[in-house]
mmCIF file of C-alpha atoms and ligand atoms in Angstrom:
data_model
loop_
_atom_site.group_PDB
_atom_site.id
_atom_site.type_symbol
_atom_site.label_atom_id
_atom_site.label_comp_id
_atom_site.label_asym_id
_atom_site.label_seq_id
_atom_site.Cartn_x
_atom_site.Cartn_y
_atom_site.Cartn_z
ATOM 1 C CA MET Y 267 2.204 14.818 3.752
ATOM 2 C CA SER Y 268 2.314 17.974 1.690
ATOM 3 C CA THR Y 269 1.292 15.924 -1.364
ATOM 4 C CA PHE Y 270 -1.838 14.765 0.470
ATOM 5 C CA HIS Y 271 -2.515 18.405 1.318
ATOM 6 C CA SER Y 272 -2.139 19.656 -2.218
ATOM 7 C CA LYS Y 273 -3.822 16.791 -4.115
ATOM 8 C CA THR Y 274 -6.520 15.519 -1.742
ATOM 9 C CA CYS Y 275 -8.801 16.812 0.976
ATOM 10 C CA ILE Y 276 -6.765 14.978 3.614
ATOM 11 C CA HIS Y 277 -5.014 17.383 5.943
ATOM 12 C CA PHE Y 278 -2.763 16.099 8.654
ATOM 13 C CA VAL Y 279 -2.801 18.355 11.688
ATOM 14 C CA ALA Y 280 -1.008 18.225 15.001
ATOM 15 C CA ARG Y 281 -3.083 16.372 17.579
ATOM 16 C CA SER Y 282 -4.598 18.411 20.367
ATOM 17 C CA THR Y 283 -7.524 16.648 22.068
ATOM 18 C CA GLN Y 284 -8.654 14.208 19.338
ATOM 19 C CA ALA Y 285 -9.593 10.824 20.799
ATOM 20 C CA ASP Y 286 -8.543 8.915 17.667
ATOM 21 C CA TYR Y 287 -5.199 9.791 16.158
ATOM 22 C CA ILE Y 288 -2.027 8.497 14.554
ATOM 23 C CA SER Y 289 1.249 8.671 16.387
ATOM 24 C CA ILE Y 290 4.288 8.651 14.106
ATOM 25 C CA GLU Y 291 7.117 6.795 15.805
ATOM 26 C CA ASN Y 292 10.559 5.378 15.101
ATOM 27 C CA LYS Y 293 9.832 1.672 15.721
ATOM 28 C CA ASP Y 294 11.229 -1.501 14.201
ATOM 29 C CA GLY Y 295 10.197 -1.231 10.567
ATOM 30 C CA CYS Y 296 7.729 0.643 8.371
ATOM 31 C CA PHE Y 297 4.128 -0.192 9.270
ATOM 32 C CA SER Y 298 0.633 1.100 9.903
ATOM 33 C CA SER Y 299 -2.756 -0.262 10.856
ATOM 34 C CA LEU Y 300 -5.424 -0.372 8.192
ATOM 35 C CA GLY Y 301 -7.846 2.484 8.572
ATOM 36 C CA ARG Y 302 -9.050 4.025 11.803
ATOM 37 C CA THR Y 303 -8.698 1.677 14.745
ATOM 38 C CA GLY Y 304 -9.718 4.035 17.543
ATOM 39 C CA GLY Y 305 -7.558 5.705 20.150
ATOM 40 C CA LYS Y 306 -3.880 6.030 19.522
ATOM 41 C CA GLN Y 307 -2.575 4.134 16.510
ATOM 42 C CA VAL Y 308 1.115 3.984 15.742
ATOM 43 C CA VAL Y 309 2.452 4.554 12.258
ATOM 44 C CA SER Y 310 6.080 3.493 12.376
ATOM 45 C CA PHE Y 311 8.912 4.858 10.282
ATOM 46 C CA SER Y 312 12.164 3.389 11.427
ATOM 47 C CA ARG Y 313 14.941 5.915 10.931
ATOM 48 C CA GLN Y 314 16.801 2.985 9.381
ATOM 49 C CA GLY Y 315 15.173 2.640 6.000
ATOM 50 C CA CYS Y 316 11.664 4.082 6.232
ATOM 51 C CA VAL Y 317 12.021 7.835 6.024
ATOM 52 C CA TYR Y 318 11.493 8.220 2.283
ATOM 53 C CA ASN Y 319 8.730 10.079 0.489
ATOM 54 C CA GLY Y 320 7.177 7.004 -1.134
ATOM 55 C CA ILE Y 321 7.309 4.824 1.965
ATOM 56 C CA VAL Y 322 5.763 7.539 4.114
ATOM 57 C CA GLN Y 323 2.940 7.952 1.600
ATOM 58 C CA HIS Y 324 2.460 4.166 1.418
ATOM 59 C CA GLU Y 325 2.047 3.775 5.179
ATOM 60 C CA LEU Y 326 -0.145 6.846 5.538
ATOM 61 C CA ASN Y 327 -2.359 5.430 2.794
ATOM 62 C CA HIS Y 328 -2.798 2.266 4.894
ATOM 63 C CA ALA Y 329 -3.854 4.476 7.794
ATOM 64 C CA LEU Y 330 -6.395 6.117 5.464
ATOM 65 C CA GLY Y 331 -7.891 2.674 4.782
ATOM 66 C CA PHE Y 332 -6.173 1.286 1.698
ATOM 67 C CA TYR Y 333 -4.973 -2.282 1.193
ATOM 68 C CA HIS Y 334 -2.136 -3.367 -1.057
ATOM 69 C CA GLU Y 335 -3.164 -3.086 -4.688
ATOM 70 C CA GLN Y 336 -2.280 -6.678 -5.540
ATOM 71 C CA THR Y 337 -4.717 -8.017 -2.932
ATOM 72 C CA ARG Y 338 -7.831 -6.479 -4.497
ATOM 73 C CA SER Y 339 -10.567 -8.929 -5.403
ATOM 74 C CA ASP Y 340 -10.070 -8.767 -9.182
ATOM 75 C CA ARG Y 341 -6.274 -8.982 -9.120
ATOM 76 C CA ASP Y 342 -6.086 -12.373 -10.857
ATOM 77 C CA GLN Y 343 -6.903 -10.644 -14.135
ATOM 78 C CA TYR Y 344 -3.859 -8.398 -13.781
ATOM 79 C CA VAL Y 345 -1.167 -10.286 -11.907
ATOM 80 C CA LYS Y 346 -0.163 -13.884 -11.383
ATOM 81 C CA ILE Y 347 0.767 -14.762 -7.815
ATOM 82 C CA ASN Y 348 3.607 -17.282 -7.796
ATOM 83 C CA TRP Y 349 2.760 -19.056 -4.554
ATOM 84 C CA GLU Y 350 5.648 -21.496 -4.952
ATOM 85 C CA ASN Y 351 8.100 -18.586 -4.657
ATOM 86 C CA ILE Y 352 6.575 -17.038 -1.526
ATOM 87 C CA SER Y 353 7.882 -17.764 1.943
ATOM 88 C CA PRO Y 354 5.056 -19.822 3.508
ATOM 89 C CA ASP Y 355 4.878 -17.718 6.667
ATOM 90 C CA MET Y 356 4.454 -14.600 4.514
ATOM 91 C CA ALA Y 357 1.760 -16.000 2.221
ATOM 92 C CA TYR Y 358 -0.967 -14.215 4.179
ATOM 93 C CA ASN Y 359 0.261 -10.949 2.658
ATOM 94 C CA PHE Y 360 -1.060 -12.147 -0.698
ATOM 95 C CA GLN Y 361 -4.587 -13.132 0.378
ATOM 96 C CA LYS Y 362 -7.285 -11.355 -1.577
ATOM 97 C CA GLN Y 363 -9.326 -8.680 0.170
ATOM 98 C CA ASN Y 364 -12.920 -7.742 -0.394
ATOM 99 C CA THR Y 365 -12.192 -4.466 -2.164
ATOM 100 C CA ASN Y 366 -11.894 -3.020 -5.638
ATOM 101 C CA ASN Y 367 -10.637 0.343 -4.424
ATOM 102 C CA GLN Y 368 -13.656 2.554 -5.105
ATOM 103 C CA ASN Y 369 -14.373 0.995 -8.515
ATOM 104 C CA THR Y 370 -11.178 2.429 -9.952
ATOM 105 C CA PRO Y 371 -9.127 0.460 -12.500
ATOM 106 C CA TYR Y 372 -6.332 -1.845 -11.379
ATOM 107 C CA ASP Y 373 -3.252 0.356 -10.993
ATOM 108 C CA TYR Y 374 0.161 -1.208 -11.532
ATOM 109 C CA GLY Y 375 1.633 2.205 -10.698
ATOM 110 C CA SER Y 376 -0.057 2.515 -7.317
ATOM 111 C CA ILE Y 377 2.106 3.404 -4.336
ATOM 112 C CA MET Y 378 0.253 0.480 -2.681
ATOM 113 C CA HIS Y 379 1.466 -2.157 -5.153
ATOM 114 C CA TYR Y 380 4.189 -4.590 -4.075
ATOM 115 C CA GLU Y 381 7.320 -5.043 -6.117
ATOM 116 C CA ARG Y 382 7.666 -8.255 -8.103
ATOM 117 C CA THR Y 383 9.994 -10.078 -5.707
ATOM 118 C CA ALA Y 384 8.227 -9.138 -2.449
ATOM 119 C CA PHE Y 385 8.535 -11.889 0.228
ATOM 120 C CA SER Y 386 10.405 -14.158 -2.156
ATOM 121 C CA ILE Y 387 12.034 -17.331 -0.844
ATOM 122 C CA GLN Y 388 15.135 -16.438 -2.846
ATOM 123 C CA PRO Y 389 16.498 -13.091 -4.097
ATOM 124 C CA GLY Y 390 15.346 -12.392 -7.652
ATOM 125 C CA LEU Y 391 12.554 -14.969 -7.753
ATOM 126 C CA GLU Y 392 9.271 -13.341 -8.755
ATOM 127 C CA THR Y 393 6.311 -13.631 -6.428
ATOM 128 C CA ILE Y 394 4.110 -11.302 -8.516
ATOM 129 C CA THR Y 395 4.112 -11.308 -12.315
ATOM 130 C CA PRO Y 396 2.002 -8.794 -14.260
ATOM 131 C CA ILE Y 397 -0.214 -10.384 -16.931
ATOM 132 C CA PRO Y 398 -0.476 -10.481 -19.844
ATOM 133 C CA ASP Y 399 2.602 -8.235 -20.186
ATOM 134 C CA ARG Y 400 5.124 -9.357 -17.618
ATOM 135 C CA ARG Y 401 7.335 -6.321 -18.289
ATOM 136 C CA VAL Y 402 4.910 -3.807 -16.784
ATOM 137 C CA GLU Y 403 6.540 -1.924 -13.926
ATOM 138 C CA ILE Y 404 5.199 -2.506 -10.434
ATOM 139 C CA GLY Y 405 6.262 -1.530 -6.955
ATOM 140 C CA GLN Y 406 7.130 2.120 -7.423
ATOM 141 C CA ARG Y 407 7.758 4.078 -4.224
ATOM 142 C CA GLN Y 408 8.198 7.533 -5.729
ATOM 143 C CA GLY Y 409 4.841 8.956 -4.778
ATOM 144 C CA LEU Y 410 1.057 8.732 -5.002
ATOM 145 C CA SER Y 411 -0.184 7.847 -8.483
ATOM 146 C CA ASN Y 412 -3.039 9.775 -10.073
ATOM 147 C CA THR Y 413 -5.304 6.816 -9.294
ATOM 148 C CA ASP Y 414 -4.139 6.736 -5.663
ATOM 149 C CA ILE Y 415 -5.161 10.391 -5.428
ATOM 150 C CA LEU Y 416 -8.515 9.734 -7.108
ATOM 151 C CA ARG Y 417 -9.259 6.926 -4.633
ATOM 152 C CA ILE Y 418 -8.529 9.028 -1.596
ATOM 153 C CA ASN Y 419 -10.806 11.758 -2.878
ATOM 154 C CA LYS Y 420 -13.573 9.246 -3.644
ATOM 155 C CA LEU Y 421 -13.327 7.495 -0.289
ATOM 156 C CA TYR Y 422 -13.360 10.744 1.636
ATOM 157 C CA GLY Y 423 -16.023 12.380 -0.520
ATOM 158 C CA CYS Y 424 -14.066 15.335 -1.803
HETATM 159 ZN ZN1 ZN C 190 2.037 -1.853 2.938
#
């Protein structure tokens, strides 16, 4: 949260009487709704496995309105989705969305990008392969990239 404060115009404050707000809770898994849904919306960080800088920033970025980077509309120029390696019931996670993230370039280093074996049917099998250079790193969960920061500031007009 302090990174959002120092690098963007997003400031998280304790809720007083706001009608729409996020409630950070220790539920089963790490998850958030996309954007503002109205009323109380839960952002979950399970104490088992979610309370890390990069994961917190990832979920908060969903709450701010951002999809996963590899679902943006122009992603086929940058990654190959290996549908045959994806668990069928998880394939919806790879559907394209009608967004190009504020006209910013595709960002392999985004905190919102999946790792290459996400939702694989078998450990180690790639579901996402960067193209044309398959060795490009994806899936970092260290912190917001410079482009992540730029997008937040564009979306929120700051
Ligand atoms: Zn996510």
